[in-house]
Coordinates of C-alpha atoms in Angstrom, one line a residue:
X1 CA -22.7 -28.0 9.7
X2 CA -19.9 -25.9 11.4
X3 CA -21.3 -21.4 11.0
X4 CA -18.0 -21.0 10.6
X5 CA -15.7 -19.8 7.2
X6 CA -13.3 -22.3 6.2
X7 CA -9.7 -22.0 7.2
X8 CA -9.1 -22.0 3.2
X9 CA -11.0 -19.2 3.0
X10 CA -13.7 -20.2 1.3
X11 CA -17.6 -20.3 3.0
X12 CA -20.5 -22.4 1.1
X13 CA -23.3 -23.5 1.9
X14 CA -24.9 -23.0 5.3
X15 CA -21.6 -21.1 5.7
X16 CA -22.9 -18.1 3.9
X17 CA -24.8 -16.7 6.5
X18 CA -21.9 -16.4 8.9
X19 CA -20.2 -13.7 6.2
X20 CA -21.9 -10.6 8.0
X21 CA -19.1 -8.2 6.3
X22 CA -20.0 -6.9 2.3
X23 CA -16.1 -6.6 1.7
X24 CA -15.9 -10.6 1.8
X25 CA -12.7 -10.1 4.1
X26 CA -12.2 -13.9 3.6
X27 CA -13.6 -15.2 0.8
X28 CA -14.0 -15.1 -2.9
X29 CA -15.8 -11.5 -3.7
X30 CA -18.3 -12.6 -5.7
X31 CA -19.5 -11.5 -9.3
X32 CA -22.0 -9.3 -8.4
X33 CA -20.3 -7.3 -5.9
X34 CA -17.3 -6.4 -8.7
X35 CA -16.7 -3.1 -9.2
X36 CA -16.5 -1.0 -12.5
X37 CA -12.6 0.1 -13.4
X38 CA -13.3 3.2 -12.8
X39 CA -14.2 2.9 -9.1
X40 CA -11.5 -0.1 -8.5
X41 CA -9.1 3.4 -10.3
X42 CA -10.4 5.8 -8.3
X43 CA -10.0 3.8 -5.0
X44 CA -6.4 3.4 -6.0
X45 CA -5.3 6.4 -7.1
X46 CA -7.2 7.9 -3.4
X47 CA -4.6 5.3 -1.8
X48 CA -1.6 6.7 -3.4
X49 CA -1.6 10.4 -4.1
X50 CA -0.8 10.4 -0.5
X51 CA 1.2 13.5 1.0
X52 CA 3.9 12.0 3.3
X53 CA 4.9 10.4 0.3
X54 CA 6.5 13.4 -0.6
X55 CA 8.8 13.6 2.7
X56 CA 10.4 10.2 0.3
X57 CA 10.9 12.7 -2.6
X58 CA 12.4 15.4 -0.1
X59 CA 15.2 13.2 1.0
X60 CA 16.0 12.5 -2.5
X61 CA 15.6 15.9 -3.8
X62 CA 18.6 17.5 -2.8
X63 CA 21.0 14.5 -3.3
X64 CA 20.7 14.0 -7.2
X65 CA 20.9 16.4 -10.2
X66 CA 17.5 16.6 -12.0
X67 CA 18.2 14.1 -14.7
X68 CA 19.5 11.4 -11.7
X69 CA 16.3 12.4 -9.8
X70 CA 14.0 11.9 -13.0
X71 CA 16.1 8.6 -13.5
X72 CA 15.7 7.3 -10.0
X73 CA 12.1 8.1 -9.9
X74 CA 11.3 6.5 -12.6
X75 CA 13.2 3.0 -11.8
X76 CA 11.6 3.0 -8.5
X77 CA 8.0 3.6 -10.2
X78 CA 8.6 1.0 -12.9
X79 CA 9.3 -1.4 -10.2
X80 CA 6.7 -0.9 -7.9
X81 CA 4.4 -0.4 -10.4
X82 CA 5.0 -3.7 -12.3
X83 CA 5.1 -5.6 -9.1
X84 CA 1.8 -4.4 -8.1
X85 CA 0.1 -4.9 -11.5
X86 CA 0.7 -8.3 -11.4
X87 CA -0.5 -8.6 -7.9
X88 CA -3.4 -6.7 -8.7
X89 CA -4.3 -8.8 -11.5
X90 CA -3.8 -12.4 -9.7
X91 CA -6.3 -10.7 -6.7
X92 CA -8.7 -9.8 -10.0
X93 CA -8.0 -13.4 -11.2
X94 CA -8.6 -15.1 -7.5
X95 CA -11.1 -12.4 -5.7
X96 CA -8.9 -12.9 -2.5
X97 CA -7.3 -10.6 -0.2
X98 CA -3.7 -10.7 -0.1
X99 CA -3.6 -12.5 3.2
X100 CA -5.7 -15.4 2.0
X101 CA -4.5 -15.8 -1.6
X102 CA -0.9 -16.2 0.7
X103 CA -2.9 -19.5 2.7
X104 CA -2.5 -21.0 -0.8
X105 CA 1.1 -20.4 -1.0
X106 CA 2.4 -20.6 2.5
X107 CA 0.2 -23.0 4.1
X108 CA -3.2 -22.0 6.2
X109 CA -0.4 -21.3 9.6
X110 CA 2.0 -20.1 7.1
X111 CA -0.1 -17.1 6.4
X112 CA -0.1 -15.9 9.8
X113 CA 3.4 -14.6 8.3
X114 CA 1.7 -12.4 6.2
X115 CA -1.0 -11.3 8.0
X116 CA 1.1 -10.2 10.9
X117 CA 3.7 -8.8 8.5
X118 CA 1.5 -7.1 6.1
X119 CA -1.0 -5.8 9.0
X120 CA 1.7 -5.3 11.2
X121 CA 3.4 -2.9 8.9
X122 CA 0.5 -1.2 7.4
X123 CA -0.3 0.0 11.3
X124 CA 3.2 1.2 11.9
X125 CA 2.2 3.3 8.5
X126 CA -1.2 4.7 10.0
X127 CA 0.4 5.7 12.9
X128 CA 3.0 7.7 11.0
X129 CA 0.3 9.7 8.9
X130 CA -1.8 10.3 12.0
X131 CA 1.3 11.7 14.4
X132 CA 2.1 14.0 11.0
X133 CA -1.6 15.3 10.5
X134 CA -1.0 16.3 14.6
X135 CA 1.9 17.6 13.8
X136 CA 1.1 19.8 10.5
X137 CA -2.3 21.1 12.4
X138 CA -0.6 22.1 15.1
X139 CA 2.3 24.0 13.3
X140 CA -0.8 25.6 11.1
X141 CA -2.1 26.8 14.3
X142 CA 1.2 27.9 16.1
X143 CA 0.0 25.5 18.6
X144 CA 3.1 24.2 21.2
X145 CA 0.6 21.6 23.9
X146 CA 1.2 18.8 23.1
X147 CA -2.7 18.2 24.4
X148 CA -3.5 20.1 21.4
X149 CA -1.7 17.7 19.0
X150 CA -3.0 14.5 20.6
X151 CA -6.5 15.7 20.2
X152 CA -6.3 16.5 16.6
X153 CA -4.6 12.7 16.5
X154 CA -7.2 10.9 18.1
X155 CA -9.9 13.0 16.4
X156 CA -8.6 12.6 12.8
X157 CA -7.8 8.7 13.5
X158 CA -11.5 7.5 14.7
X159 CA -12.4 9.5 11.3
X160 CA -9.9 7.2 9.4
X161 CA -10.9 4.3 11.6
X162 CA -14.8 4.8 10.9
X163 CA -14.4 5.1 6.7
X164 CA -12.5 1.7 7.0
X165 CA -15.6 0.5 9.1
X166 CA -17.5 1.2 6.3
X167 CA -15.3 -0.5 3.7
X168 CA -15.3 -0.5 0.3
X169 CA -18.0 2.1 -0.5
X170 CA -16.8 4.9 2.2
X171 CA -13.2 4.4 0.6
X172 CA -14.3 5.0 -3.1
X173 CA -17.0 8.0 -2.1
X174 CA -14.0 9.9 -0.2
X175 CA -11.3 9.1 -3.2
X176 CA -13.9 10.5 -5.7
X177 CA -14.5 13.8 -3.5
X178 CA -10.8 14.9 -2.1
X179 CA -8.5 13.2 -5.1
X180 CA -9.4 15.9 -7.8
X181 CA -9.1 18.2 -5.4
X182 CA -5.8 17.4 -3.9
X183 CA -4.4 17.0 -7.4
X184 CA -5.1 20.3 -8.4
X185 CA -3.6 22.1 -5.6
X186 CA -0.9 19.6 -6.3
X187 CA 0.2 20.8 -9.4
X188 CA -0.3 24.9 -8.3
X189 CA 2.1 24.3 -5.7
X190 CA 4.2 22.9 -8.5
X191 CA 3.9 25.4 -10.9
X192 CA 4.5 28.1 -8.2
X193 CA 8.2 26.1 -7.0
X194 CA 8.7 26.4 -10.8
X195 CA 8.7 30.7 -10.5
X196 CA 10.8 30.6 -7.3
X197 CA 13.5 29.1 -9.4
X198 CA 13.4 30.3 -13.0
X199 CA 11.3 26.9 -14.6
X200 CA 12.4 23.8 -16.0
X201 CA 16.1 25.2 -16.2
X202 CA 16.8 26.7 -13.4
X203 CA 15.1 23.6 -11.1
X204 CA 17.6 21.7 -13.6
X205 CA 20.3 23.9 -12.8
X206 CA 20.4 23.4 -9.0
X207 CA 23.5 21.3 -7.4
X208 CA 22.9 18.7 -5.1
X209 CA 24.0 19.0 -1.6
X210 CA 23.6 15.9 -0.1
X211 CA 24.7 12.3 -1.2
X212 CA 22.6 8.9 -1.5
X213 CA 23.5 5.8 -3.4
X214 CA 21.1 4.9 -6.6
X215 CA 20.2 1.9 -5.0
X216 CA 19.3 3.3 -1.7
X217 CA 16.7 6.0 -3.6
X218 CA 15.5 3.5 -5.4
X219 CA 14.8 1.1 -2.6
X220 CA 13.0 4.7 -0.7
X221 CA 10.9 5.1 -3.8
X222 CA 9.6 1.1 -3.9
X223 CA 9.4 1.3 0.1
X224 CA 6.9 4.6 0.0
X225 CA 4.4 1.9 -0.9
X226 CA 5.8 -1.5 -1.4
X227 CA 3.6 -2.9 1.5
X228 CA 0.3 -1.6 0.6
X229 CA 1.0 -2.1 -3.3
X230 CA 1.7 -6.2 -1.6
X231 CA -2.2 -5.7 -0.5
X232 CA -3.5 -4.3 -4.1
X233 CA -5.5 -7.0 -4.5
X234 CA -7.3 -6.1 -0.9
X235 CA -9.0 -4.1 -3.9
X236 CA -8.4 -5.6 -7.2
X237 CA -10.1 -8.4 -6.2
X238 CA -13.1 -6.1 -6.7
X239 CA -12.4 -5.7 -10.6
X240 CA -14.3 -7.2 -12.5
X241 CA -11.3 -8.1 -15.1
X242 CA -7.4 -8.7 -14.6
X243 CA -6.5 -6.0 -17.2
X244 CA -8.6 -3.6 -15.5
X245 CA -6.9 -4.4 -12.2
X246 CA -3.8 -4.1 -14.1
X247 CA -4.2 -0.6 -15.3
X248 CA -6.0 0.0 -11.9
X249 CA -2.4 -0.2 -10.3
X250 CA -0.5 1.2 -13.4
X251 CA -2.5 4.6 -12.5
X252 CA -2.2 4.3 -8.6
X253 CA 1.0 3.3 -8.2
X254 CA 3.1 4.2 -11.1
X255 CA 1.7 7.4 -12.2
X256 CA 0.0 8.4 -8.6
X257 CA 2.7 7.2 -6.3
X258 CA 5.7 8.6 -8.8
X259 CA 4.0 12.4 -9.2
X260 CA 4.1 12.5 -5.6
X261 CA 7.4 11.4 -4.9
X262 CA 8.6 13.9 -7.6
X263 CA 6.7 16.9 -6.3
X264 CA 8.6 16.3 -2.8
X265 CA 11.7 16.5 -4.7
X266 CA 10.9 19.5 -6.1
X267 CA 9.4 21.2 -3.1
X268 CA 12.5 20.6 -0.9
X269 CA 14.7 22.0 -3.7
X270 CA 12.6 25.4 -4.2
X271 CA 11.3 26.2 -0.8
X272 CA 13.3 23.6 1.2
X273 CA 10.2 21.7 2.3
X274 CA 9.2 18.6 0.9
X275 CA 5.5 18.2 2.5
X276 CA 3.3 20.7 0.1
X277 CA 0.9 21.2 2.8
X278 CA 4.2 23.2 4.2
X279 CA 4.7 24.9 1.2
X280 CA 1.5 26.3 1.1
X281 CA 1.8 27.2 4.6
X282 CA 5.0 29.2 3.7
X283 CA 2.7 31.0 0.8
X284 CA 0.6 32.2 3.2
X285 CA -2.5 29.6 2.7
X286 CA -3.0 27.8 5.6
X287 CA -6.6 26.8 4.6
X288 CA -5.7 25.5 1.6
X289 CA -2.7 23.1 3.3
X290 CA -5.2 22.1 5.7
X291 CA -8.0 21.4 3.1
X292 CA -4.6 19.5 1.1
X293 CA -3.9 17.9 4.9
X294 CA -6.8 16.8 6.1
X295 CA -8.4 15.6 2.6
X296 CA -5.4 13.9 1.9
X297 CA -4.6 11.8 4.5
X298 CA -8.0 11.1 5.4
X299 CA -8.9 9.2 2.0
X300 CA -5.4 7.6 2.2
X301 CA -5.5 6.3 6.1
X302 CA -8.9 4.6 5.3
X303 CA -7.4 2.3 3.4
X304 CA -4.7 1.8 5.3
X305 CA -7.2 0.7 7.8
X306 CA -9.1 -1.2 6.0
X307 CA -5.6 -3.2 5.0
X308 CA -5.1 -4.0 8.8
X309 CA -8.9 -4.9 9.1
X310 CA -8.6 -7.7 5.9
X311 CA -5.1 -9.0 7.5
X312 CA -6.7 -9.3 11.2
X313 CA -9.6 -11.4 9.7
X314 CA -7.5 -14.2 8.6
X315 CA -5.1 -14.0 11.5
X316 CA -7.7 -14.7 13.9
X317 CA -9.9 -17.0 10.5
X318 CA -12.7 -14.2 11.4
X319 CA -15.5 -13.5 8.4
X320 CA -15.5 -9.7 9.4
X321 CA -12.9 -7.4 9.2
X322 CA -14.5 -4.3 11.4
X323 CA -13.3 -5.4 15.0
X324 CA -9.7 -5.3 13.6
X325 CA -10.1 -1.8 12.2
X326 CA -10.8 -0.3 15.8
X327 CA -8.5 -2.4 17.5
X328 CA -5.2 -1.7 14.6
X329 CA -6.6 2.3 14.8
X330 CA -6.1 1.5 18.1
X331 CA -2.5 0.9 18.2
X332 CA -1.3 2.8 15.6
X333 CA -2.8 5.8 17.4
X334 CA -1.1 5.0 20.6
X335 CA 2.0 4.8 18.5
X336 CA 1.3 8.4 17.0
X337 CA 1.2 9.7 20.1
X338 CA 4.5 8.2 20.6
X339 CA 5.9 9.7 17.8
X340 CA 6.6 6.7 15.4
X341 CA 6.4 9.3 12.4
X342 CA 9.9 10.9 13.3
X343 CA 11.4 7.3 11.9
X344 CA 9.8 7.5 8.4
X345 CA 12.7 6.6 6.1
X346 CA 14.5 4.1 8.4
X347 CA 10.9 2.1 8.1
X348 CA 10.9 2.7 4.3
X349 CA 13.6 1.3 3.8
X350 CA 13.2 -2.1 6.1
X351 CA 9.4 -2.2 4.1
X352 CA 11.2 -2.0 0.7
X353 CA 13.3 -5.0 1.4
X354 CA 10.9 -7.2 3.4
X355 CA 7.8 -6.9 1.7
X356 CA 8.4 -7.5 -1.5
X357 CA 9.7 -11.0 -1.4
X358 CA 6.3 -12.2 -0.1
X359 CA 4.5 -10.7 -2.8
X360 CA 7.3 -12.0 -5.2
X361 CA 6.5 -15.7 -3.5
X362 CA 2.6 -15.4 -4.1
X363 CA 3.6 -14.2 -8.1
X364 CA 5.7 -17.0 -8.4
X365 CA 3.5 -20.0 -7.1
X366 CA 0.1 -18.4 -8.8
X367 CA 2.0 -18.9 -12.1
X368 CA 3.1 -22.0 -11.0
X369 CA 0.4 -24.2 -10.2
X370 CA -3.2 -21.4 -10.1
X371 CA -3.1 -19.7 -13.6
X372 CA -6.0 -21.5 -14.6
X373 CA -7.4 -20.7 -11.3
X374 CA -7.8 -22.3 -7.5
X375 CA -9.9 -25.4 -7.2
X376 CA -12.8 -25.1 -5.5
X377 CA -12.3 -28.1 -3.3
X378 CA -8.7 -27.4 -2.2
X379 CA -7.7 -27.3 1.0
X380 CA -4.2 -25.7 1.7
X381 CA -1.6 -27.9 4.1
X382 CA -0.9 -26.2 7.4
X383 CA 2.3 -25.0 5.9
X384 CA 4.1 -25.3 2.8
X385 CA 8.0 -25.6 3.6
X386 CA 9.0 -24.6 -0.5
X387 CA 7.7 -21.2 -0.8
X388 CA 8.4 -20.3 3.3
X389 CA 12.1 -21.3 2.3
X390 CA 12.0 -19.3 -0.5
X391 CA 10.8 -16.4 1.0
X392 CA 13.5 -16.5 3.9
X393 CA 16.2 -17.2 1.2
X394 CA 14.9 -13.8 -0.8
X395 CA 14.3 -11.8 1.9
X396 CA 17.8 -12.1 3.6
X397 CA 19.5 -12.0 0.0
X398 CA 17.4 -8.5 -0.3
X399 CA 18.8 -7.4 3.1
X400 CA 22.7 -8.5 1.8
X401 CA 22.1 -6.7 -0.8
X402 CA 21.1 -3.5 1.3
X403 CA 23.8 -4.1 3.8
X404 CA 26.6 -4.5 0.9
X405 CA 25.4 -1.7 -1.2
X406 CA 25.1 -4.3 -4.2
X407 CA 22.1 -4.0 -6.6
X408 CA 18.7 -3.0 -5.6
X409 CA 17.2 -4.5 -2.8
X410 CA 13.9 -4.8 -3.4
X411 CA 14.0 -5.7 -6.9
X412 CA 16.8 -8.4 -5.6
X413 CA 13.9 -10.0 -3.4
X414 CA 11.4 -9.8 -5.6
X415 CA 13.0 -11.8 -8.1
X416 CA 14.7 -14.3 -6.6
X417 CA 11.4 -15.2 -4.6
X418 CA 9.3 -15.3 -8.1
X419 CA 12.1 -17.6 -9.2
X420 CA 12.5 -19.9 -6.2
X421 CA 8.7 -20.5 -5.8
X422 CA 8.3 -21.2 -9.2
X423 CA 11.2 -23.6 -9.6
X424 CA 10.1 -25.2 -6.2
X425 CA 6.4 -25.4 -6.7
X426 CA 7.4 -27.3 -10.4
X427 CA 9.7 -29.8 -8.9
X428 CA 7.9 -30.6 -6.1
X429 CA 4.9 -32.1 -8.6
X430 CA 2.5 -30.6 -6.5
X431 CA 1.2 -28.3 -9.8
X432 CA -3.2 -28.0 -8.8
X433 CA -4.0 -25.5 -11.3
X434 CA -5.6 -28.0 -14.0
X435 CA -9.3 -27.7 -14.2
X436 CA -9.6 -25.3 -11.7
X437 CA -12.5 -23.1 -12.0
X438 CA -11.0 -19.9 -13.8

């Protein structure tokens, strides 16, 4: 018998010994290597109290009165918090990545899609918090060589890269540590834009200056983490229960992801700087941005890593994820250095409408034919034509919808893929789900 995984994603038998990598990159993570809800939380939350984030919140800031802003933040959290719940739980449900639950859906070729979409984007987005961590230490520093920056790049990124190496466990240990932290110098900065404006009534009172359309701020606040929130279940699948993956993502991504978005808004509206790690700089504390910085971005990178590790796995049907860690930190540092971060919201924008069909195409045929669960012995076909049509059709209705200023784009995509998958995986009679193994 063949040593290698299963193109289904599945190893048994003799199999087993060719899965060298504890973070089952390819397969089914087992029941004795789930993880409590409060480490699957605290993972999370790590992944999305995430400081560029804030940059998001800057550019929406100023173009909204506070109740708009309030308004628009909160759409854009419901959405990408309730899309990410229900990925969460089906990667609780399935104990597969994202990537491999998608070989199911798409096909086992089909899922290339994914991978190289998924991991393709999610090393554009490491490159962009490693080129600003280069570019915050060196303004901390009043340092103008570019040598300087570069070093601090490639210095913080084989830091990043090595806590992804180590997978699960190194993510969770450096959540726990810098997350409380990072919060509470969070909310001082906060408290402290609050006094350079009056409080609650005077941040109120401000006029905006610039202009954005609803549906454009909304589509920046899904984007800020639309394509990692597709890869939840890169973690959920560790939980040991769906509702605990569930209120896993409610806490990351709705409550983590929105406080951050909001505190950029209100930093560029009192001190005219989004980024609290600048605002602290202005105050004087350089230490403390840095300690906000570097502790930050660190926690937040590895999993972005680790995201491009799972995705490289099944692209190239490997059982371990660590030779695609190196070779994505690879890239995405090259791409620092080429200063990829100074296109941030352009790219949030193109992830908030492309992304989410795909997830929305996985929701829709897991509810189709797999709530009862995948059969053990099925093997996906190389492609399945249904849901790839019906992720075309939703993506390019999400980008209409961007291009004509109608409705929200990502929310557009989203549904429209949940409902053509579903309605195509029902006609088509191909429904599997029955006495699968739940």
């Amino acid at each position: 018998m063949s040593s290698a995984p299963r193109t289904d994603g599945r190893v048994t038998g003799a199999d087993e010994a060719a899965v060298v990598d504890p973070d089952y990159p390819v397969t089914p993570v087992p029941a004795h290597a789930r993880k409590s809800f409060f480490s699957v939380a605290v993972v999370l939350l790590g992944f999305t109290v995430f400081t560029p984030t804030m940059l998001a919140g800057a550019a929406l800031g100023p173009a909204f009165s506070f109740g708009d802003l309030l308004l628009v933040i909160a759409i854009g959290s419901l959405v990408l918090g309730a899309y990410v719940a229900v990925m969460g739980w089906i990667g609780a449900r399935t104990g597969l990545t994202t990537v491999v639950m998608a070989r199911y859906t798409l096909g086992s070729r089909g899922a290339k899609l994914a991978s190289i979409l998924l991991g393709g984007t999610q090393i554009g987005w490491y490159g962009v918090v490693v080129g600003t961590i280069g570019d915050l230490t060196a303004e901390a520093f009043g340092w103008e060589s570019y040598g300087a920056r570069a070093a601090v790049m490639v210095a913080t990124s084989a830091l990043m890269c090595a806590t992804a190496y180590w997978g699960y466990r190194g993510m969770y240990w450096v959540s726990l540590v810098s997350t409380p932290l990072i919060l509470v110098l969070a909310f001082w900065v906060l408290a402290r834009s609050l006094q350079e404006v009056g409080g609650w009534g005077g941040l109120a009172a401000i006029e905006p200056t610039t202009s954005m359309a609803i549906a454009v701020a909304v589509t920046t606040v899904v984007g800020t983490f639309v394509s990692a929130g597709t890869q939840a279940p890169n973690w959920t699948r560790f939980a040991r229960t769906g509702s605990h993956a569930v209120w896993a993502c409610v806490i990351g991504f709705l409550v983590g992801n929105g406080l951050m978005v909001f505190f950029g808004a209100v930093g560029a509206l009192t001190f005219g700087e989004g980024d609290f790690v600048l605002v602290l700089y202005q105050l004087g504390l350089v230490g403390w941005g840095l300690v906000l910085l570097f502790g930050n971005l660190w926690k937040s990178n590895a999993d972005t890593a680790y995201a491009f590790g799972v995705a490289g796995a099944e692209l190239f049907d490997r059982p371990r994820k660590a030779p695609f860690v190196v070779g994505g930190s690879v890239i995405a540092t090259a791409l620092a250095l080429a200063g990829v971060e100074d296109h941030l919201v352009d790219y949030l924008v193109l992830l908030g409408t492309f992304i989410p069909p795909l997830g929305g195409v996985i929701i829709g045929d897991f509810l189709a034919r797999w709530r009862r669960g995948i059969l053990e012995d099925h093997v996906p076909p190389a492609l399945r034509w249904p849901n790839l049509a019906a992720y075309a059709v939703a993506a390019f209705l999400a980008w209409l919808s961007g291009e004509l200023g109608v409705g929200i784009p990502p929310v557009i995509g989203i549904v429209v893929a949940v409902a053509l998958s579903m309605a195509l995986s029902r006609t088509s009679g191909d429904r599997t789900g029955a006495g699968a193994r739940g």
